Short mmCIF file of C-alpha atoms in Angstrom, two decimals:
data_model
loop_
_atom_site.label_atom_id
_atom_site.label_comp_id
_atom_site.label_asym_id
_atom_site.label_seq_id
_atom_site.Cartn_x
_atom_site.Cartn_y
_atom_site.Cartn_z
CA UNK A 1 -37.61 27.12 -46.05
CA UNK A 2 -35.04 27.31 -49.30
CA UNK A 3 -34.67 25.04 -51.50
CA UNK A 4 -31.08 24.91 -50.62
CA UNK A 5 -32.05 24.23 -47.00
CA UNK A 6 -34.09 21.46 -47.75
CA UNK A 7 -31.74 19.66 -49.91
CA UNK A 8 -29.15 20.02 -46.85
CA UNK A 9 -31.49 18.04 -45.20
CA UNK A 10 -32.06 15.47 -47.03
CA UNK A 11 -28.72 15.02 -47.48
CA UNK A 12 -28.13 15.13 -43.79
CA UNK A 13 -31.11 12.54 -43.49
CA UNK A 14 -29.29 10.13 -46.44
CA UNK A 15 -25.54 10.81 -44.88
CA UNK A 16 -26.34 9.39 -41.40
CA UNK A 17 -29.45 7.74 -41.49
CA UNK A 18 -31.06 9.13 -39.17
CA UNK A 19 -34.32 7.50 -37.32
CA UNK A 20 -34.59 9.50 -34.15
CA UNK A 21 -33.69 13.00 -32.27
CA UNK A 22 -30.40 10.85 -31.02
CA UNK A 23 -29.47 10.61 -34.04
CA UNK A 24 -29.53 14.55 -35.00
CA UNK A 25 -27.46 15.45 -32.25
CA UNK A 26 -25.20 12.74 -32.97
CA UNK A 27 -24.96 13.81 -36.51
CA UNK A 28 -24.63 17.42 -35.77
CA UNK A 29 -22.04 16.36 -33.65
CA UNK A 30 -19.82 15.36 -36.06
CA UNK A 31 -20.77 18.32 -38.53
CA UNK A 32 -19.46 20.71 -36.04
CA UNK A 33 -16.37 18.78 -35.32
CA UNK A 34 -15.76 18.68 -38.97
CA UNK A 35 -16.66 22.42 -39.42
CA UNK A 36 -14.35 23.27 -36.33
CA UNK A 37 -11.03 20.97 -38.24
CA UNK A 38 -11.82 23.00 -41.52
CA UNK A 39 -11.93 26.53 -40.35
CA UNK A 40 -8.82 25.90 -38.10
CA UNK A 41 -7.36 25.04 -41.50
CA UNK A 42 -8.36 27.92 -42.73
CA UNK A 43 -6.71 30.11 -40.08
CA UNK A 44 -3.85 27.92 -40.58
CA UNK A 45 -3.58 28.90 -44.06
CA UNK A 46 -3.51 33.01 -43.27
CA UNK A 47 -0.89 31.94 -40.57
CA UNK A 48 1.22 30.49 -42.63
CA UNK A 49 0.43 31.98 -45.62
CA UNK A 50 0.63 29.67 -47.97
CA UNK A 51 -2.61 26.79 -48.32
CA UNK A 52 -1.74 23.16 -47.51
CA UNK A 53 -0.82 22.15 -51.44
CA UNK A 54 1.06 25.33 -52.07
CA UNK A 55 4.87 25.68 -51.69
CA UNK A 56 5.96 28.14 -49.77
CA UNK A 57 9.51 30.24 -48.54
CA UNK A 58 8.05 30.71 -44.97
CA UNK A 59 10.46 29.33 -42.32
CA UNK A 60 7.64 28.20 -40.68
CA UNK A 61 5.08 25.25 -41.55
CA UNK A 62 2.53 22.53 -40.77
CA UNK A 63 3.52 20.10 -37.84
CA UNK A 64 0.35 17.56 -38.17
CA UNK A 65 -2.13 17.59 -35.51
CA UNK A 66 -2.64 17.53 -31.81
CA UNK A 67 -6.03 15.98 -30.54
CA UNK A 68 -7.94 18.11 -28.48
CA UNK A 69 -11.96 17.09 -26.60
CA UNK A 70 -13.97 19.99 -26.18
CA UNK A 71 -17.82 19.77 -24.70
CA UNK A 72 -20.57 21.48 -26.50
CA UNK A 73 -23.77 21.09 -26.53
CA UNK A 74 -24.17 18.23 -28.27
CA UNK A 75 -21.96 16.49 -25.91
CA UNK A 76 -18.20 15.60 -26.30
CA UNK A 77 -16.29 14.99 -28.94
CA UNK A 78 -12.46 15.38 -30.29
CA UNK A 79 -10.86 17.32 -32.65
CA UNK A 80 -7.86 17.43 -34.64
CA UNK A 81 -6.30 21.13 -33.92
CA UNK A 82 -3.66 21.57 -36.55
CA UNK A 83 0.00 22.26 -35.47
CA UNK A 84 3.06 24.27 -36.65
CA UNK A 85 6.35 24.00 -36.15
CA UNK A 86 7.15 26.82 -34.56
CA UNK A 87 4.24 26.25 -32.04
CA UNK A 88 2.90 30.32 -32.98
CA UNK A 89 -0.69 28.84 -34.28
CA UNK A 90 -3.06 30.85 -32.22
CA UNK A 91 -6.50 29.12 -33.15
CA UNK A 92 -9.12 31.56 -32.40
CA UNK A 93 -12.44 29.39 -33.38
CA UNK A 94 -11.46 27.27 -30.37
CA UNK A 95 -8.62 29.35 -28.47
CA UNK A 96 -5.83 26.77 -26.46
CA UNK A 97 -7.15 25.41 -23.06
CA UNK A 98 -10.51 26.20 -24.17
CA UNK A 99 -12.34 23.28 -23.75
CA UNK A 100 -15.83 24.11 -23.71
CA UNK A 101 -17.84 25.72 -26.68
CA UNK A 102 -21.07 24.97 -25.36
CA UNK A 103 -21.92 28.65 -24.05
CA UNK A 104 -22.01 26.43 -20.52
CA UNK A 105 -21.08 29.53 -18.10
CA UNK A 106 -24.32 31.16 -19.28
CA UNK A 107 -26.17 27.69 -18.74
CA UNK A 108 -24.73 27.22 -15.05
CA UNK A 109 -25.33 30.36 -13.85
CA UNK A 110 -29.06 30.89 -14.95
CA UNK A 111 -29.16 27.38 -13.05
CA UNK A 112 -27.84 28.71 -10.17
CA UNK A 113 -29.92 31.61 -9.98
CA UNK A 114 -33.28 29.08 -9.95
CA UNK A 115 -31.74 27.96 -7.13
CA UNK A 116 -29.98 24.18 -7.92
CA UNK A 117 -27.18 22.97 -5.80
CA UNK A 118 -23.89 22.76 -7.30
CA UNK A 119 -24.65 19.18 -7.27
CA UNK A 120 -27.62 19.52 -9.04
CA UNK A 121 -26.43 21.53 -11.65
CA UNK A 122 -24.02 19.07 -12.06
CA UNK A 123 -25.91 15.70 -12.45
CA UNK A 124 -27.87 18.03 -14.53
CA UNK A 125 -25.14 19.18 -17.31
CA UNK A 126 -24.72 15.79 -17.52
CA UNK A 127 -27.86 14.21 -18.00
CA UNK A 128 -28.59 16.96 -21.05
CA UNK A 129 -25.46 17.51 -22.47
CA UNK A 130 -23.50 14.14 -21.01
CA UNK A 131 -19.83 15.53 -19.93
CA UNK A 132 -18.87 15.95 -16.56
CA UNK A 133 -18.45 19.26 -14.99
CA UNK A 134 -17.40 18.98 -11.43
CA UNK A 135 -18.96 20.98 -8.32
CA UNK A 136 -15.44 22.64 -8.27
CA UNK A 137 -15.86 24.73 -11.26
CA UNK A 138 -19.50 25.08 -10.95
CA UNK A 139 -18.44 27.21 -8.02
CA UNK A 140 -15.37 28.81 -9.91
CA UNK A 141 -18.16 29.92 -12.54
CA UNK A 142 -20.46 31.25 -10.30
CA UNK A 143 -17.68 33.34 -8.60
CA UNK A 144 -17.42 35.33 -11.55
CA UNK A 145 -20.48 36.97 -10.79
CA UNK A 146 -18.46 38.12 -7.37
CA UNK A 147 -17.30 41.37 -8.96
CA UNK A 148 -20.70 42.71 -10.53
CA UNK A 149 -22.42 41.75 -6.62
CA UNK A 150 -19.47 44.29 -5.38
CA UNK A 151 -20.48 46.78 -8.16
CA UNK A 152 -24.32 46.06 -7.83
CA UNK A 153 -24.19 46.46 -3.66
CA UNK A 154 -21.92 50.12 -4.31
CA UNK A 155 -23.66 51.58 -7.15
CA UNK A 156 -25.47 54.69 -6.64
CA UNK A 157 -28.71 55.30 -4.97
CA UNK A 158 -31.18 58.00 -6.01
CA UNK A 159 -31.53 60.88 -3.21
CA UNK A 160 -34.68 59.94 -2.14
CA UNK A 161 -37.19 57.12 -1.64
CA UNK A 162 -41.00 57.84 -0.89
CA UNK A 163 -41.31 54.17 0.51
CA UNK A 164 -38.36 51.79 1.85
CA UNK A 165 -39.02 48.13 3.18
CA UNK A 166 -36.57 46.10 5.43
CA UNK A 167 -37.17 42.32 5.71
CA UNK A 168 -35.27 39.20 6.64
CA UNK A 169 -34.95 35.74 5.94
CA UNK A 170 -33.47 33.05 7.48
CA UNK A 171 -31.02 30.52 6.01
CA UNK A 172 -29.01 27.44 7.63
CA UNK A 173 -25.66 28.12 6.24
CA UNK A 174 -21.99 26.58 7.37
CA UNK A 175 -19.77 28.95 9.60
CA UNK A 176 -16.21 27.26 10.05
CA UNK A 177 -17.65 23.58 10.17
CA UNK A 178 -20.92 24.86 12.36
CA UNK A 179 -24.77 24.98 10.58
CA UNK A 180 -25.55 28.11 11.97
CA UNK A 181 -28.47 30.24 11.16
CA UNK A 182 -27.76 33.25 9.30
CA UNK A 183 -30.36 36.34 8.69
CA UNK A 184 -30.29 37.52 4.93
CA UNK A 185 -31.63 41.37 4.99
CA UNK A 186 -33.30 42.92 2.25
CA UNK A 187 -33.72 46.26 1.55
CA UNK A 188 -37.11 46.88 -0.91
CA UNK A 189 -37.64 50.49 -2.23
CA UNK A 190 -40.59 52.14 -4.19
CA UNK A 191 -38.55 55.14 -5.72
CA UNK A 192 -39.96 58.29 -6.96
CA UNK A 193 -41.84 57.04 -10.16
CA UNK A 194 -43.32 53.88 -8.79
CA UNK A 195 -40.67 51.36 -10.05
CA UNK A 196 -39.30 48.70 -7.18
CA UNK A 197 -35.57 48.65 -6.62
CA UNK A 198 -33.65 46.36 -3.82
CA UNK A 199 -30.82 48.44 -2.90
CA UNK A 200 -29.48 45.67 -1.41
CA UNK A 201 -28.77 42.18 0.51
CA UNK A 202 -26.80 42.23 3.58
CA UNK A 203 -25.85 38.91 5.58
CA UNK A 204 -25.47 37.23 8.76
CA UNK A 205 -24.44 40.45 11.00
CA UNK A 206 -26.46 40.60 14.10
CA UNK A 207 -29.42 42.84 15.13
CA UNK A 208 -28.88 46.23 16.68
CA UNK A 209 -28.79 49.79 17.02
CA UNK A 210 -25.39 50.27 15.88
CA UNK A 211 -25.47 47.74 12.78
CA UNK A 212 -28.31 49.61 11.28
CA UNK A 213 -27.06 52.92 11.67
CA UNK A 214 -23.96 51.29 9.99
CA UNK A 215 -26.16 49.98 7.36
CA UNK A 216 -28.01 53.34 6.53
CA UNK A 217 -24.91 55.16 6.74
CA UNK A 218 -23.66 52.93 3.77
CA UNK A 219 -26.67 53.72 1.86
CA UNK A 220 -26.34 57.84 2.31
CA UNK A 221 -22.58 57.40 1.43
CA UNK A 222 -24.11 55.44 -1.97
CA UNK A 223 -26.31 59.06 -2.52
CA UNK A 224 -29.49 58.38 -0.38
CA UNK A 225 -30.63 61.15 1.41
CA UNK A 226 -34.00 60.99 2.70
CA UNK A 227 -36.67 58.05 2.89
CA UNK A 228 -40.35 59.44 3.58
CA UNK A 229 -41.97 55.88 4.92
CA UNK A 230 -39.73 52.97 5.81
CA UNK A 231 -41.78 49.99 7.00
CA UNK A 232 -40.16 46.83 8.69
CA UNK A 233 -41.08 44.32 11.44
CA UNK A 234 -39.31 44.88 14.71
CA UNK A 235 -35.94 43.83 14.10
CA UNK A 236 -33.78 45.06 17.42
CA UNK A 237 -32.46 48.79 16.81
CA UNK A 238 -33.95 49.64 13.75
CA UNK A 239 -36.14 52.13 15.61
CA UNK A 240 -33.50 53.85 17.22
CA UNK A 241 -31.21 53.71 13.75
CA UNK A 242 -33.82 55.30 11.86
CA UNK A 243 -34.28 58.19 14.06
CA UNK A 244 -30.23 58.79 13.88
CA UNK A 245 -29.90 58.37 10.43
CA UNK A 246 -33.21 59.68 8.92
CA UNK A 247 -35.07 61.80 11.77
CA UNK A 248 -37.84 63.39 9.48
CA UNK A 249 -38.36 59.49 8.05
CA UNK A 250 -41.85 58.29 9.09
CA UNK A 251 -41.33 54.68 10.85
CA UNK A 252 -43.80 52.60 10.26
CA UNK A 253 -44.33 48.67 11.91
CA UNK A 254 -45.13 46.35 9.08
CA UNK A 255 -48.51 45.48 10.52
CA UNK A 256 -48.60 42.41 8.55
CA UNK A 257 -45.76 41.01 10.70
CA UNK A 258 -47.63 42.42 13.57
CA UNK A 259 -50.55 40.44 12.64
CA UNK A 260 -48.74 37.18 12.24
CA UNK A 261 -46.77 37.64 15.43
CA UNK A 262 -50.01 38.00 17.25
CA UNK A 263 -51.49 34.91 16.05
CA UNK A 264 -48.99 32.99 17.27
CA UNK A 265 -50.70 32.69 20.63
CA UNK A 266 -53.78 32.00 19.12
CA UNK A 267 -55.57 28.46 18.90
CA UNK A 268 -56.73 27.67 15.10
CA UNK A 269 -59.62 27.47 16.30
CA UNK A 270 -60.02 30.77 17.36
CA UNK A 271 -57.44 32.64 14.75
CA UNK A 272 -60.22 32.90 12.02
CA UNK A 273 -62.20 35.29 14.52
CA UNK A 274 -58.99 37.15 16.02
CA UNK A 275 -57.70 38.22 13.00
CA UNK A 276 -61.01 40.19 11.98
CA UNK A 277 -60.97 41.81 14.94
CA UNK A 278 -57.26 42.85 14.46
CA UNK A 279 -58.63 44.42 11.38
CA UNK A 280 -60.86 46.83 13.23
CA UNK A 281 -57.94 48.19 14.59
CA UNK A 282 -55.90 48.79 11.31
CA UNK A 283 -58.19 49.39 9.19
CA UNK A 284 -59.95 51.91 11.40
CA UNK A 285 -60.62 55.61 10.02
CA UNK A 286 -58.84 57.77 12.73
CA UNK A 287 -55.97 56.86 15.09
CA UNK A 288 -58.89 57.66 17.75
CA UNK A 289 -61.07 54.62 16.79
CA UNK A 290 -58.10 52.21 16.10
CA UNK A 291 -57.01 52.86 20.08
CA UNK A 292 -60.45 52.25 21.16
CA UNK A 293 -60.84 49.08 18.68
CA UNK A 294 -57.42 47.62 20.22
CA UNK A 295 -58.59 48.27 23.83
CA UNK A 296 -61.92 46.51 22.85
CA UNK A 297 -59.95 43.20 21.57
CA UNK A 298 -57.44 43.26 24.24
CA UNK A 299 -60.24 42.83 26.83
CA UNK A 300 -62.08 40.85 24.47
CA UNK A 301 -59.31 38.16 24.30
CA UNK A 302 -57.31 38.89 27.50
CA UNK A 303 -58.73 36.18 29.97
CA UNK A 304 -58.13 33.51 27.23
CA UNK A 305 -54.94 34.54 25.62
CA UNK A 306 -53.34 36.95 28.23
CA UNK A 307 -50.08 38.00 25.37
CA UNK A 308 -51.55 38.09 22.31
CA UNK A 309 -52.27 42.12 22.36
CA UNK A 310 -48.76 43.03 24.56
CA UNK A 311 -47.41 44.08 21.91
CA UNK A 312 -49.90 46.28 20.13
CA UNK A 313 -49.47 48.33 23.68
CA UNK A 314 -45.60 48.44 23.46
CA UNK A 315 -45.46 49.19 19.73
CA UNK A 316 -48.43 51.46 19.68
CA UNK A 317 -46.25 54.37 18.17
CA UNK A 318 -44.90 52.82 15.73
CA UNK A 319 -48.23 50.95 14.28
CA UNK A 320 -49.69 54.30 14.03
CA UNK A 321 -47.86 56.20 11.67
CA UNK A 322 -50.47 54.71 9.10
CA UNK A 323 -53.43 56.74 10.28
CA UNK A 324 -51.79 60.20 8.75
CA UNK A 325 -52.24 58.76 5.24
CA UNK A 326 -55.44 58.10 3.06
CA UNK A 327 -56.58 54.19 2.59
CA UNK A 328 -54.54 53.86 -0.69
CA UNK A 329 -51.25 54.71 0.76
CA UNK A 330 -51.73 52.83 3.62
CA UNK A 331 -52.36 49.90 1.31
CA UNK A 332 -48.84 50.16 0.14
CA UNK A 333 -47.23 51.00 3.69
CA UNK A 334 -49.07 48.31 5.58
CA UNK A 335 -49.67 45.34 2.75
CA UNK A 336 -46.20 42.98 1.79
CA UNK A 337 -47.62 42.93 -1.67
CA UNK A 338 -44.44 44.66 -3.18
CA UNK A 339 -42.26 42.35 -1.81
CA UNK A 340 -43.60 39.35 -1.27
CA UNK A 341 -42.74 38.45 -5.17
CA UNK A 342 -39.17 38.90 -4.21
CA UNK A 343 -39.43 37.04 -0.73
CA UNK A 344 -41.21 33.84 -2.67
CA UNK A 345 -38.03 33.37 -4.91
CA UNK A 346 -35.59 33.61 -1.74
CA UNK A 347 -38.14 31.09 -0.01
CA UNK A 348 -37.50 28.89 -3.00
CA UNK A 349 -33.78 28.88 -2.02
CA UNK A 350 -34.43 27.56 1.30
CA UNK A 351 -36.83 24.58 -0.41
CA UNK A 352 -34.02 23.82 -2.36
CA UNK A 353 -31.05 23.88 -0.52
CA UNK A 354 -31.42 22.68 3.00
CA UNK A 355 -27.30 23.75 3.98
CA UNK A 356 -25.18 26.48 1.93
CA UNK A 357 -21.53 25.77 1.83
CA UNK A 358 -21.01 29.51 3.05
CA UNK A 359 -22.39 33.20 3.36
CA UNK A 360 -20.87 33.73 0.09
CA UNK A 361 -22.68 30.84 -1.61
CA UNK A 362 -25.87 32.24 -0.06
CA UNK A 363 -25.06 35.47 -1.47
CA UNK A 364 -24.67 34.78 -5.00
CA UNK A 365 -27.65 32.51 -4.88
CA UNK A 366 -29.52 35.82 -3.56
CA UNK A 367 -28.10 38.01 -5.56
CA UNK A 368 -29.07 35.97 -8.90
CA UNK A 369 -32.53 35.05 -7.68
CA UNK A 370 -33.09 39.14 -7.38
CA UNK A 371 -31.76 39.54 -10.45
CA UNK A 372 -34.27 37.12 -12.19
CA UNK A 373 -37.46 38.43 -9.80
CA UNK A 374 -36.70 42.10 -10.55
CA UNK A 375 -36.52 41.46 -14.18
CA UNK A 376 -40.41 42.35 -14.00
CA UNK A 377 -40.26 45.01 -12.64
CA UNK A 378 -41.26 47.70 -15.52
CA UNK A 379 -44.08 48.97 -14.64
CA UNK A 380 -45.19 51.03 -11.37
CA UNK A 381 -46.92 49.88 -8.74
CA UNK A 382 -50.83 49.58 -8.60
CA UNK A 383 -52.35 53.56 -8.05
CA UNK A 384 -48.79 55.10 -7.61
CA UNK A 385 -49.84 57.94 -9.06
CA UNK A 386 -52.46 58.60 -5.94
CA UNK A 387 -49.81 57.61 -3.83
CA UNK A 388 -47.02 59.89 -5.00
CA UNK A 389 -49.76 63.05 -5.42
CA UNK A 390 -50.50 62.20 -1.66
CA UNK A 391 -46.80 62.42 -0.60
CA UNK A 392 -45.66 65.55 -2.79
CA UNK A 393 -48.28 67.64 -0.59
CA UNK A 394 -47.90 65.97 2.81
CA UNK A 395 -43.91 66.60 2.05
CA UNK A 396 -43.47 69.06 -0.17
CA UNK A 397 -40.50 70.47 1.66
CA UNK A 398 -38.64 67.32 0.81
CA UNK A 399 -40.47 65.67 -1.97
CA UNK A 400 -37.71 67.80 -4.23
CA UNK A 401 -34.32 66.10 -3.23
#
C-alpha cells in the first residue's frame, strides 16, 4: 500500500469516526454521493462552458439543483443533480431516470440463475444492500435475458454428434390459473472432440411421434445432420422419430432408466440383490449371454415379482444396441454420468421453487442454471479419445460430415 493510500485512510478513519464495518459503508456512502455531485459539476462546466465562478455570454446557465435517490451498493442515498435553464444537461455519470448504480441487473440475474424466487431475490437485495426492489422488476430484469434464450435455442449446430442424450424433468408450473405439471426436455450432446453441449431446452409439449420428429427437424434446420448414438429413456415416439429423422442413428435405451424403472416393483428388501443380477445382463460380453442372463432373472424373479422384467422383453431391441461397442463406449452410452451434473442443478430448481409463475419463468430459470453448469465444461470427457477412435472405424462412412 502507498503512502498516499494510507494517509486516505486515516483520514477517512479521523473524518467519520469509524468503529465498525457499518460505519465504512456508511462513510463510503457519502464519499460517493459527494464524488457523484462533483463530477456532475464538472460535466456541467463543459456544458455550459464556462465554471461556476466564471462569467460567461452563453444564453444558457445554472438553474440550482433537483434532488435525485439512486441505490447502490452501499444502499440509498440522494443526490443533488445540478440543473440548467434550458433543461439540455444530459448527466452521463448518472444518466436521467437512472436510478440504480449498483451494477444490480448483474446481481439479480446471477441470483436467478441459482435458482431464488423472485421473492427471494427480493427480501434478499434488501437485506444486503437495504432498498426495495419489487418482484415486478425482478421479472422485467430477468426478461432481458429473453432475446439471447431465442438466439441461444437458434444458433447453429455442428453437422454431426457421435453421442446425443434426451432427458426430462418434471416441474409444477401455472397454466392459466391451473398447477399443472409440465415436462422440461433436454437435449445433452458429446460433439466430435469430447466437449458437452445442450443444444437445447424444450417445454411442456406432449410426448409423441410427431413432436419429436418436429423437434429433430428443428435441430437439422439449425445444421445437424447426423447423430451416431442417441440414448434416452422411453419417452412415447422417440423410437419411431428417430428412425424418420436419423435412420442410420443407433438408438439406444438409457439402461440406467431401465434399471430404475425395474426396481420399482421391487421390495427394498430384495432391490440390493435384483439390481446385481440386472447387471449380468448389461454388463454381459456378447448380446448372446446378456439374452440368456435376462431369461435367467426373469425366471429367477417371476413367481415373486411377475412385471419387473416385462419390459426388458418389449424393449429388448433397443437395450441392445450397446453390445456392438467395446466396454469404454458403452460406459458413456449406458452411464448418466455426462449429464447428471446438468440434471442436479435443474433438480435444485424444483427444491427451490415448489410453483413457477409460468413456462416462461421456468425457462429462464433453465436456461441460466445451464448456463452456470456448462461453464465447466472445458475439458473432454473421461477416455474420449478411445471412444472417438472406436467410432471413426465403426463409421467411417459418416464420421466425416
Amino acid at each position: 500500500m502507498t503512502d498516499g493510500k494510507r494517509q486516505n485512510i486515516q483520514q477517512l478513519l479521523t473524518e467519520y469516526d469509524i468503529n465498525s464495518a457499518e460505519d465504512i459503508q456508511e462513510a463510503l456512502k457519502d464519499l460517493l454521493g459527494g464524488t457523484i455531485k462533483e463530477m456532475m459539476e464538472a460535466e456541467m462546466d463543459e456544458h455550459l462552458g464556462y465554471e461556476k465562478s466564471e462569467r460567461s455570454s452563453n444564453d444558457d446557465s445554472r438553474n440550482g439543483y433537483k434532488k435525485k435517490t439512486v441505490n447502490s451498493s452501499y444502499g440509498s442515498f440522494s443526490i443533488d443533480v445540478p440543473q440548467d435553464r434550458k433543461s439540455t444537461f444530459e448527466p452521463q455519470v448518472v444518466k436521467k431516470r437512472q436510478k440504480d448504480i449498483s451494477d444490480i441487473d448483474h446481481k439479480i440475474i446471477s441470483m436467478y440463475a441459482k435458482g431464488m424466487t423472485t421473492r427471494q431475490i427480493s427480501e434478499t437485495i434488501e437485506d444486503i444492500y437495504g432498498f426495495d426492489v419489487s418482484e415486478g422488476f425482478i421479472s422485467d430484469v430477468t426478461d432481458k435475458i429473453l432475446p439471447e434464450i431465442h438466439d441461444w435455442q437458434n444458433r447453429p449446430l455442428e453437422s454431426l454428434y457421435p453421442v446425443v442424450f434426451v432427458d426430462a424433468i418434471h416441474y409444477s408450473v401455472k397454466d392459466n390459473g391451473i398447477i399443472r405439471k409440465m415436462a422440461a426436455y433436454v437435449i445433452l450432446a458429446i460433439n466430435r472432440d469430447g466437449i458437452k453441449e445442450v443444444l437445447g431446452i424444450y417445454i411442456g409439449e406432449n410426448e409423441s411421434a410427431k413432436y419429436w420428429l418436429g423437434l429433430f427437424n428443428e435441430l437439422k434446420n439449425r445444421g445437424l445432420k447426423d447423430i451416431l448414438v442417441l440414448c434416452a429413456d422411453g419417452l412415447t415416439g422417440m423410437k419411431e422419430a428417430v428412425n424418420t429423422a436419423f435412420p442410420k442413428t443407433e438408438y439406444q435405451r438409457c439402461i440406467v432408466h431401465q434399471v430404475r424403472n425395474t426396481l420399482k416393483y421391487v421390495a427394498d428388501k430384495d432391490r440390493k440383490e435384483f439390481a446385481a443380477d440386472l447387471k449380468s445382463i448389461y454388463q454381459a460380453v456378447t448380446e448372446k449371454q446378456a439374452k440368456a442372463n435376462r431369461d435367467k432373472v426373469s425366471e429367477k424373479w417371476h413367481e415373486k415379482y411377475p412385471n419387473a422384467m416385462k419390459s426388458w422383453t418389449t424393449n429388448w431391441d433397443v437395450i441392445t444396441p450397446i453390445f456392438k461397442f467395446s466396454a469404454t463406449v458403452r460406459k458413456v452410452i449406458y452411464t448418466t454420468n455426462a449429464i447428471e451434473s446438468l440434471n442436479s442443478s435443474y433438480r435444485r430448481l424444483n427444491r427451490q421453487r415448489s410453483v413457477f409463475p409460468d413456462s416462461q419463468a421456468l425457462m429462464k430459470a433453465l436456461y441460466l442454471a445451464t448456463t452456470e453448469a456448462t461453464k465447466k465444461w472445458t475439458m473432454p470427457i473421461r477416455n474420449w479419445g478411445r471412444v472417438y477412435g472406436e467410432f471413426s472405424i465403426m463409421y467411417e462412412d459418416r464420421i466425416s460430415y
